[in-house]
C-alpha cells in the first residue's frame, strides 16, 4: 500500500531565501544525517562558538531539557532558520520508539513547536517471544517504533524515517516522508521486499539520502529468525522502490546493525555496509563482510570478508557491530567489529576473502579488553579529524577499553599503537563502548573537541543504565576538558541513549536520553555556554553587619566569581542551584554548612556594614583533628583582615564550637572573602559584633512617605537617621487606621529593618493606613517620624488582598514575583482556559510560574509572606496551570503552609483535566506567630510549580 499526499513545499523557497538574506552572516551549520555526512566522519568543522578554552565545568553545561514520550534511540537532527508557527527558529528534531517525532526550538526551553505520532509501536515482549532470545527480549526495554535515525532534505523541508507499527497481530514497517515545518505526512509507503519480515527485521541503522535516493537498512532483534540483513532503496521523489539487497538471499541472518550508524556513500554514489553473523559464500551470501553496492540498484560490486569469518560466526563476533568510516580525501575505508580489529581497505578493490586477509591494506588490534571482562567490541563507528599540527587522526572507543587516538598518514596507520589514550575506560564489563563526534572551526586545533556519549556505569546491553557525556581536546585525548558528572546536579542527562551520537551545532550540544529506567520516558538534553552571572549577594540583599553571615549564603556568580573550589562536592546542593560543598548541618541554626575545605579555595560574601569600626567575629566551626592556620578573611584588595585563624579539635565534623578574630571595616556595602588556607574543618557561620559602646540615641527618621501599590500593598520609604559612634541602627514600623496615633508595641508591624524601605502587604482594599517609623540602636529609640498615609485601591478581579504573580512581572492586581527563596522561572505563551474556575487570575498569571531549580524528588522552593496579624485567619488561593506536560503523572509535588501539608502528590494536569487549563486550590489557614505565611513546594516527579499566590 502506498499513500500519496505530497504537498508543494517548493513554494517556500523564495520567502526562505529572503529570510536567509536577513540572518547574520555567520554560517549556520545543519545536522541532517547521522554522524554529520555520508562518509560518517563525525565532523562538524564549522563550529565557531565552542572551543577548548570555554568547554569546562565553569563555562559550559546543561541549558535545559525537553521531555518526550519514550526512549530516544535515534540521534537528534538540527536545522537552523525554519519558520514554524509564524516565527523563525533553529530547530532540533527528536524521534522516539513510541513512533513520535518532536520539533523543539533548539535555543530556548518550552513546549514542542509540533509533535506528531505515527502509529502504535510494537514492543520488546512481542518480537522476542519464542525466538532465539527465549521468552524475553531485553535489548530494547519497552516500545519499538522509530529506531533508526531519520534523514532530512533541507531543499524541500522533508524528513524520512521508518515507523514499526502493530495492529492486532499484524506488524507493518512504513517509510514516511513528512514536512519538517508541520509534521504533516507528505507521502508514505509500506516496506515490502523479498526476504523482508516486518516483525523480525530491526530498522536499526540511520536512513541515508544520496542523489535523490533514500537507503534504508535492517538487522534483527537478537538474531530472532527468520530474517536477512537488508538494504532497500527508494526514489525520494516518488517513494517507489528502486533496489533491494538481501545479504543472505539463499542463507540466513547477516544483520546490518552498525550500532545505529547509516550506510556509507562515496563520491560516486556507491553504497557500503558492514554485515554481522550470517551465511557466507561470496556470491549470494555475504555475512561477516564489508560490501560495496551500486547506487540505486544495490547490486554487489565488491566485498571483503575476513578469512576467519566462520570463527566469527561461531563466536557471535559480528564484524558489523559498528559502521565504517570512508576516510576523507582518500579512496580508503576503515572499520572494525566485536573482535576489536581494524581493517583498512581500498574501496576500489576491497580484496574479497583470502587466506591471511591479503586483500586488506592493514589489519590490527585496535581495542583491548579490560582485566576481568571478556569483550572488546567496537560499536561506535570510527571518527576522523585532520589536525593542523598532527595531520589526520582517527578515534575509536571500544567497550571495556580506553579511548584511542591513532595517527593516519593518508595511506596507512604509520603505527598501530595509539598516539594518545584516555585516562579512563568505558564502563567496565559493560556494552556498548562510546559514540564519538568532532567539533572544530576548520582544522584550528585549539577549537577541536572530541565528544563522547558513554555509559557511566553498568551494562546497557540488556538494561537502561546511567550515561555520561565527555569532551576531550581532539589532539590529545589523554586529558579531559569536561564531563556531565563534574556538576551532575546541573549537567546529568540521566540514562544512556544506546547508539546515540552527540550532536554539536552552532554553539550547542544535543543529546538524547532514555529518561527514567524502563519507564517509557525519554528526554532531549541541550548543553551550551552558561549565562554569565555577575557576582551578587545571595537572595539579592547584602548580609547586615553587625549580624550573622551564614556560610551557605555565599555570593552568586559561580566558580571563579562567587567561589573558587578545586572539586565539586556536596550532598545538599538542592538548597541553591549553584550549590557546592554544602551539606546538611547539625549546627544549632540548622540549614547547611560548607565542608570539603582545601587550601586555595575561597568563598565571597557581600555585606553591608552599618558603621565603620572594629568588630569581633565569632566563627562557628567543626574539626575532628583541629587545624592550624585554617583560614582568614580578606577584603576586595586582598588585604588579610583577621590574620590566620586556628581551629581547635571539636571531636567530629558535626561537633561545633566557636573561634574569634578581630577586624576593622569601613561603613557601607563591600565584599569579604573567606580564604581556606588549609583543609580539615567545616564552617557554618560568622557573627560580627561591634566592639564600640553605643551611648547615643539615633536621630529621628525624616521624609517618611507612603505609596499605594495595589489593593493589598503600600510601600514606605524614609531618610536614614544618623548613628552615634559605635552604634548600629535598625528601624521599626508602626501602622494604624487612625490618624494621629502614637507608636507602640500594639501597632508595631516590623522591626530590625536595616534598609530605609518597607513593603506592607496583605492589606484590605479601599482602606487608608497611617504609618510611623522609629530608629533604634543599643542606646534606645529615636522620636517617631512624621506620619505618612496612603489608601489602597479598590479590589478588582479575584484578588482583594495580597496577590503575587509567581515567576512573572506585575499583572494587575497581581504584583511581580516576591518573597521567594530558591527555584527558577518559566514563561510560556500558551493560550490559557480559565473557564473552569471561579474568580480566576488574569491569563498572563498562568503563563508564568516559579518552579523548582532542578527536577527530581525532594527539590524545593518556598515563599515567606509577612505583614499579617499573628495567628489571623485568611484564605490562601494557589493558582496553577500545566503549560508543558501533555499527560498525567509527568509532574507531581507537595505543598505545605506553615509546616502543614495541604497538597500531596498533586498533579495539575490530572486535576485540571488537561494542558493549559487554569486550576485553583483554596485553603483557610492561620498566619504563624510572626504574622507570616510560609509556603513550601516540594517536587516528587519533575519540578514543583506555582503560577500565582493569593491571600485574602
Short mmCIF file of C-alpha atoms in Angstrom, two decimals, residues 326-676:
data_model
loop_
_atom_site.label_atom_id
_atom_site.label_comp_id
_atom_site.label_asym_id
_atom_site.label_seq_id
_atom_site.Cartn_x
_atom_site.Cartn_y
_atom_site.Cartn_z
CA UNK A 326 35.18 6.48 4.49
CA UNK A 327 38.39 8.37 5.20
CA UNK A 328 38.05 11.92 3.78
CA UNK A 329 40.33 12.79 0.87
CA UNK A 330 41.17 9.14 0.13
CA UNK A 331 39.72 6.05 -1.52
CA UNK A 332 40.14 4.15 1.76
CA UNK A 333 37.77 2.95 4.44
CA UNK A 334 38.32 1.62 7.95
CA UNK A 335 36.09 -0.28 10.29
CA UNK A 336 36.01 -2.97 12.95
CA UNK A 337 33.54 -5.09 14.88
CA UNK A 338 33.25 -7.19 18.00
CA UNK A 339 36.76 -8.63 17.60
CA UNK A 340 38.17 -5.11 18.05
CA UNK A 341 40.26 -5.49 14.85
CA UNK A 342 40.56 -2.55 12.45
CA UNK A 343 40.56 -3.36 8.71
CA UNK A 344 41.92 -0.66 6.37
CA UNK A 345 40.58 -1.30 2.85
CA UNK A 346 40.85 0.20 -0.63
CA UNK A 347 37.32 0.96 -1.86
CA UNK A 348 38.48 0.46 -5.45
CA UNK A 349 39.49 -3.12 -4.63
CA UNK A 350 38.15 -4.39 -1.34
CA UNK A 351 40.05 -7.68 -1.60
CA UNK A 352 37.36 -10.38 -1.28
CA UNK A 353 38.13 -13.35 1.03
CA UNK A 354 41.70 -14.62 1.02
CA UNK A 355 43.84 -16.66 3.34
CA UNK A 356 45.65 -14.31 5.68
CA UNK A 357 43.41 -11.40 4.63
CA UNK A 358 45.88 -10.27 1.99
CA UNK A 359 43.22 -8.05 0.43
CA UNK A 360 43.35 -5.67 3.42
CA UNK A 361 45.91 -2.87 3.34
CA UNK A 362 46.23 -3.12 7.14
CA UNK A 363 44.71 -5.27 9.85
CA UNK A 364 45.46 -4.72 13.54
CA UNK A 365 44.01 -4.98 17.03
CA UNK A 366 42.55 -1.54 17.77
CA UNK A 367 40.85 -2.30 21.11
CA UNK A 368 41.63 -4.48 24.10
CA UNK A 369 39.51 -5.92 26.88
CA UNK A 370 39.83 -4.85 30.50
CA UNK A 371 41.01 -7.26 33.16
CA UNK A 372 38.08 -9.37 34.32
CA UNK A 373 35.98 -8.58 31.22
CA UNK A 374 35.59 -10.81 28.20
CA UNK A 375 34.77 -8.43 25.33
CA UNK A 376 36.37 -5.54 23.42
CA UNK A 377 33.59 -4.84 20.92
CA UNK A 378 33.57 -1.77 18.72
CA UNK A 379 30.06 -0.36 18.46
CA UNK A 380 30.66 3.33 17.83
CA UNK A 381 31.99 3.93 14.32
CA UNK A 382 35.49 5.45 13.88
CA UNK A 383 35.63 9.26 13.88
CA UNK A 384 38.02 11.50 11.90
CA UNK A 385 39.77 14.86 12.36
CA UNK A 386 42.50 16.41 10.19
CA UNK A 387 44.70 18.23 12.72
CA UNK A 388 46.74 21.24 11.61
CA UNK A 389 49.63 20.09 13.82
CA UNK A 390 49.40 16.28 13.78
CA UNK A 391 47.74 15.50 10.47
CA UNK A 392 44.80 13.10 10.12
CA UNK A 393 43.62 11.44 13.33
CA UNK A 394 41.18 8.55 13.72
CA UNK A 395 39.47 7.73 17.01
CA UNK A 396 37.76 4.63 18.41
CA UNK A 397 36.47 3.78 21.89
CA UNK A 398 35.53 0.13 22.35
CA UNK A 399 33.70 -1.30 25.32
CA UNK A 400 35.79 -2.02 28.43
CA UNK A 401 38.70 -0.16 26.86
CA UNK A 402 40.34 3.25 26.77
CA UNK A 403 39.65 5.83 24.08
CA UNK A 404 42.35 5.52 21.39
CA UNK A 405 43.65 8.27 19.11
CA UNK A 406 45.54 6.92 16.06
CA UNK A 407 47.65 8.88 13.59
CA UNK A 408 46.95 8.33 9.89
CA UNK A 409 49.28 9.47 7.09
CA UNK A 410 46.81 9.45 4.21
CA UNK A 411 47.55 5.89 3.10
CA UNK A 412 48.22 3.81 6.25
CA UNK A 413 48.35 3.94 10.01
CA UNK A 414 52.12 4.55 10.47
CA UNK A 415 51.87 2.95 13.90
CA UNK A 416 49.27 0.51 15.12
CA UNK A 417 49.99 1.75 18.64
CA UNK A 418 47.69 4.63 19.51
CA UNK A 419 49.23 8.10 19.72
CA UNK A 420 47.17 9.03 22.80
CA UNK A 421 44.68 7.30 25.11
CA UNK A 422 42.10 8.49 27.59
CA UNK A 423 42.83 8.19 31.29
CA UNK A 424 39.52 6.41 31.90
CA UNK A 425 37.94 3.30 30.40
CA UNK A 426 34.45 2.96 29.08
CA UNK A 427 32.17 1.42 31.72
CA UNK A 428 33.90 -1.74 32.93
CA UNK A 429 32.38 -5.05 31.77
CA UNK A 430 29.53 -3.33 30.00
CA UNK A 431 28.35 -2.59 26.48
CA UNK A 432 28.45 -0.76 24.12
CA UNK A 433 31.52 1.48 24.33
CA UNK A 434 31.32 5.13 23.34
CA UNK A 435 29.74 7.00 20.40
CA UNK A 436 32.09 9.80 19.24
CA UNK A 437 31.86 13.03 17.25
CA UNK A 438 34.09 16.04 16.48
CA UNK A 439 33.51 19.79 16.52
CA UNK A 440 36.09 22.32 15.32
CA UNK A 441 36.46 25.57 13.42
CA UNK A 442 38.17 24.21 10.31
CA UNK A 443 41.37 22.48 11.37
CA UNK A 444 42.19 25.01 14.12
CA UNK A 445 43.41 22.61 16.79
CA UNK A 446 42.57 24.96 19.68
CA UNK A 447 38.90 24.64 18.72
CA UNK A 448 38.89 20.89 18.03
CA UNK A 449 36.93 18.85 20.59
CA UNK A 450 36.17 15.12 20.60
CA UNK A 451 32.79 14.40 22.22
CA UNK A 452 31.60 11.04 23.53
CA UNK A 453 28.24 9.62 24.62
CA UNK A 454 29.08 6.86 27.11
CA UNK A 455 27.74 4.57 29.80
CA UNK A 456 28.56 5.87 33.27
CA UNK A 457 28.13 2.52 35.00
CA UNK A 458 26.56 -0.85 34.31
CA UNK A 459 25.83 -2.77 31.11
CA UNK A 460 23.46 -1.21 28.56
CA UNK A 461 23.19 -4.43 26.53
CA UNK A 462 20.03 -5.63 28.29
CA UNK A 463 19.13 -2.71 30.51
CA UNK A 464 18.73 1.00 31.00
CA UNK A 465 21.77 2.44 32.77
CA UNK A 466 23.16 5.89 33.67
CA UNK A 467 25.03 7.79 30.98
CA UNK A 468 27.77 10.40 30.80
CA UNK A 469 28.86 12.83 28.09
CA UNK A 470 32.58 13.59 27.83
CA UNK A 471 34.74 16.14 25.98
CA UNK A 472 38.46 15.92 25.14
CA UNK A 473 40.97 18.03 23.22
CA UNK A 474 40.95 16.33 19.82
CA UNK A 475 44.74 16.41 19.56
CA UNK A 476 45.40 14.87 22.98
CA UNK A 477 42.65 12.72 24.44
CA UNK A 478 44.74 11.88 27.50
CA UNK A 479 43.22 14.92 29.21
CA UNK A 480 39.53 15.59 29.69
CA UNK A 481 38.02 19.04 29.21
CA UNK A 482 34.59 18.41 30.71
CA UNK A 483 32.08 15.71 31.52
CA UNK A 484 28.46 15.77 32.62
CA UNK A 485 29.29 14.31 36.05
CA UNK A 486 31.61 17.13 37.13
CA UNK A 487 28.47 19.03 38.14
CA UNK A 488 25.96 16.21 37.91
CA UNK A 489 23.15 18.13 39.57
CA UNK A 490 23.26 20.62 36.73
CA UNK A 491 24.55 18.60 33.78
CA UNK A 492 23.50 14.94 34.04
CA UNK A 493 21.32 13.84 31.12
CA UNK A 494 20.08 10.81 33.02
CA UNK A 495 20.14 7.38 31.40
CA UNK A 496 22.31 6.47 28.41
CA UNK A 497 20.77 6.58 24.93
CA UNK A 498 22.09 3.40 23.31
CA UNK A 499 23.73 4.19 19.98
CA UNK A 500 23.03 7.94 20.19
CA UNK A 501 25.77 10.28 18.98
CA UNK A 502 26.48 13.76 20.43
CA UNK A 503 25.31 16.47 18.02
CA UNK A 504 27.20 19.79 18.09
CA UNK A 505 25.75 22.69 16.11
CA UNK A 506 26.12 26.45 16.42
CA UNK A 507 27.45 26.56 19.96
CA UNK A 508 25.26 23.87 21.49
CA UNK A 509 25.39 20.13 22.06
CA UNK A 510 22.26 18.00 21.74
CA UNK A 511 21.93 14.51 23.20
CA UNK A 512 19.06 12.09 23.57
CA UNK A 513 18.38 10.12 26.74
CA UNK A 514 16.36 7.12 27.83
CA UNK A 515 14.98 9.12 30.75
CA UNK A 516 13.79 7.06 33.74
CA UNK A 517 14.95 3.45 33.69
CA UNK A 518 12.47 1.18 31.90
CA UNK A 519 9.63 3.67 32.47
CA UNK A 520 8.83 4.62 28.88
CA UNK A 521 10.20 8.12 29.24
CA UNK A 522 12.87 9.98 27.36
CA UNK A 523 14.38 13.41 27.01
CA UNK A 524 16.50 15.74 24.94
CA UNK A 525 19.37 17.45 26.78
CA UNK A 526 20.70 20.75 25.47
CA UNK A 527 24.15 21.99 26.50
CA UNK A 528 25.99 25.22 25.76
CA UNK A 529 27.88 28.13 27.24
CA UNK A 530 26.32 29.04 30.57
CA UNK A 531 24.86 32.52 31.04
CA UNK A 532 27.41 34.91 32.52
CA UNK A 533 26.28 35.54 36.08
CA UNK A 534 27.70 38.57 37.82
CA UNK A 535 28.60 38.39 41.47
CA UNK A 536 25.92 39.46 43.91
CA UNK A 537 24.65 38.77 47.41
CA UNK A 538 22.68 35.57 47.82
CA UNK A 539 18.97 36.40 47.78
CA UNK A 540 19.72 39.88 46.43
CA UNK A 541 20.32 41.63 49.78
CA UNK A 542 23.76 42.04 51.38
CA UNK A 543 24.19 40.45 54.80
CA UNK A 544 23.98 43.07 57.56
CA UNK A 545 26.94 43.82 59.83
CA UNK A 546 26.52 43.80 62.79
CA UNK A 547 24.81 40.46 62.29
CA UNK A 548 25.42 36.85 61.33
CA UNK A 549 26.66 35.76 57.91
CA UNK A 550 25.72 32.15 57.07
CA UNK A 551 28.24 30.08 55.13
CA UNK A 552 25.54 28.64 52.86
CA UNK A 553 24.68 32.14 51.60
CA UNK A 554 27.88 32.90 49.75
CA UNK A 555 27.63 35.21 46.74
CA UNK A 556 26.14 34.17 43.42
CA UNK A 557 28.20 34.10 40.25
CA UNK A 558 29.59 30.59 40.32
CA UNK A 559 33.11 29.26 40.01
CA UNK A 560 35.77 31.96 39.87
CA UNK A 561 33.25 34.67 40.78
CA UNK A 562 31.29 33.83 43.91
CA UNK A 563 33.59 30.99 44.91
CA UNK A 564 36.64 29.04 43.85
CA UNK A 565 36.81 25.29 44.55
CA UNK A 566 39.15 22.64 43.22
CA UNK A 567 36.44 19.95 43.14
CA UNK A 568 32.67 19.97 43.36
CA UNK A 569 31.24 18.10 46.32
CA UNK A 570 28.17 18.31 48.50
CA UNK A 571 25.19 16.27 49.50
CA UNK A 572 22.63 19.07 49.89
CA UNK A 573 23.02 21.04 46.70
CA UNK A 574 19.22 21.31 46.40
CA UNK A 575 19.45 24.35 48.68
CA UNK A 576 20.61 26.52 45.78
CA UNK A 577 21.14 25.78 42.07
CA UNK A 578 24.80 26.82 42.24
CA UNK A 579 25.40 24.95 45.49
CA UNK A 580 28.88 23.49 46.00
CA UNK A 581 30.47 21.88 49.06
CA UNK A 582 27.22 22.15 51.05
CA UNK A 583 25.88 19.52 53.42
CA UNK A 584 23.01 19.39 55.90
CA UNK A 585 24.30 20.54 59.27
CA UNK A 586 23.58 19.69 62.90
CA UNK A 587 24.67 23.19 63.97
CA UNK A 588 22.03 24.81 66.21
CA UNK A 589 20.82 27.18 63.49
CA UNK A 590 20.11 24.37 61.01
CA UNK A 591 20.45 24.58 57.24
CA UNK A 592 23.81 23.80 55.66
CA UNK A 593 27.48 24.15 56.41
CA UNK A 594 30.37 24.31 53.95
CA UNK A 595 32.66 21.26 54.03
CA UNK A 596 35.34 19.72 51.84
CA UNK A 597 37.72 22.54 52.71
CA UNK A 598 41.04 22.69 50.83
CA UNK A 599 43.95 25.08 50.66
CA UNK A 600 43.46 27.73 47.99
CA UNK A 601 39.66 27.58 47.91
CA UNK A 602 37.62 30.69 48.72
CA UNK A 603 34.04 31.95 49.05
CA UNK A 604 32.87 35.57 48.83
CA UNK A 605 30.15 37.33 50.82
CA UNK A 606 28.64 40.72 50.03
CA UNK A 607 27.90 42.57 53.28
CA UNK A 608 26.58 45.97 54.32
CA UNK A 609 28.44 47.43 57.30
CA UNK A 610 26.25 49.86 59.22
CA UNK A 611 29.06 51.74 60.97
CA UNK A 612 32.79 51.91 60.39
CA UNK A 613 34.77 50.46 63.25
CA UNK A 614 36.31 47.42 64.86
CA UNK A 615 34.32 44.19 65.03
CA UNK A 616 34.73 40.87 66.79
CA UNK A 617 33.90 37.94 64.50
CA UNK A 618 32.76 34.68 66.05
CA UNK A 619 33.17 31.78 63.63
CA UNK A 620 31.19 28.55 64.16
CA UNK A 621 33.41 25.63 63.08
CA UNK A 622 33.87 21.87 63.48
CA UNK A 623 37.00 19.74 63.07
CA UNK A 624 37.77 16.16 64.08
CA UNK A 625 41.52 16.79 64.48
CA UNK A 626 41.96 20.57 64.61
CA UNK A 627 43.71 22.77 62.04
CA UNK A 628 46.47 25.32 62.39
CA UNK A 629 46.11 28.37 60.12
CA UNK A 630 42.75 27.16 58.88
CA UNK A 631 41.51 30.35 57.20
CA UNK A 632 41.44 34.14 57.09
CA UNK A 633 39.12 36.90 55.89
CA UNK A 634 40.26 39.42 53.31
CA UNK A 635 38.76 42.48 51.62
CA UNK A 636 38.35 43.25 47.91
CA UNK A 637 42.00 44.29 47.58
CA UNK A 638 43.20 41.00 49.12
CA UNK A 639 44.29 42.51 52.44
CA UNK A 640 44.26 39.94 55.24
CA UNK A 641 41.85 41.42 57.80
CA UNK A 642 41.84 38.76 60.53
CA UNK A 643 45.21 37.05 60.37
CA UNK A 644 45.28 33.25 60.32
CA UNK A 645 42.56 31.60 62.40
CA UNK A 646 43.23 28.27 64.11
CA UNK A 647 40.51 25.66 64.60
CA UNK A 648 40.62 23.52 67.74
CA UNK A 649 39.78 19.82 67.95
CA UNK A 650 36.00 19.54 68.29
CA UNK A 651 35.78 15.75 68.04
CA UNK A 652 33.77 15.43 64.82
CA UNK A 653 32.69 17.01 61.56
CA UNK A 654 29.35 17.95 63.12
CA UNK A 655 30.58 18.78 66.61
CA UNK A 656 30.57 22.57 66.72
CA UNK A 657 32.49 25.21 68.62
CA UNK A 658 33.41 28.88 68.12
CA UNK A 659 36.65 30.77 67.49
CA UNK A 660 37.05 34.54 67.31
CA UNK A 661 39.07 37.18 65.49
CA UNK A 662 39.00 40.98 65.28
CA UNK A 663 38.94 43.13 62.18
CA UNK A 664 38.32 46.73 61.17
CA UNK A 665 35.77 47.53 58.48
CA UNK A 666 34.67 50.72 56.70
CA UNK A 667 30.97 51.55 56.53
CA UNK A 668 28.86 50.56 53.52
CA UNK A 669 28.50 47.68 51.09
CA UNK A 670 31.62 45.61 50.48
CA UNK A 671 32.81 42.08 49.70
CA UNK A 672 34.58 39.90 52.24
CA UNK A 673 36.40 36.75 51.11
CA UNK A 674 36.70 33.69 53.32
CA UNK A 675 40.01 32.13 52.28
CA UNK A 676 40.65 28.46 53.10
#
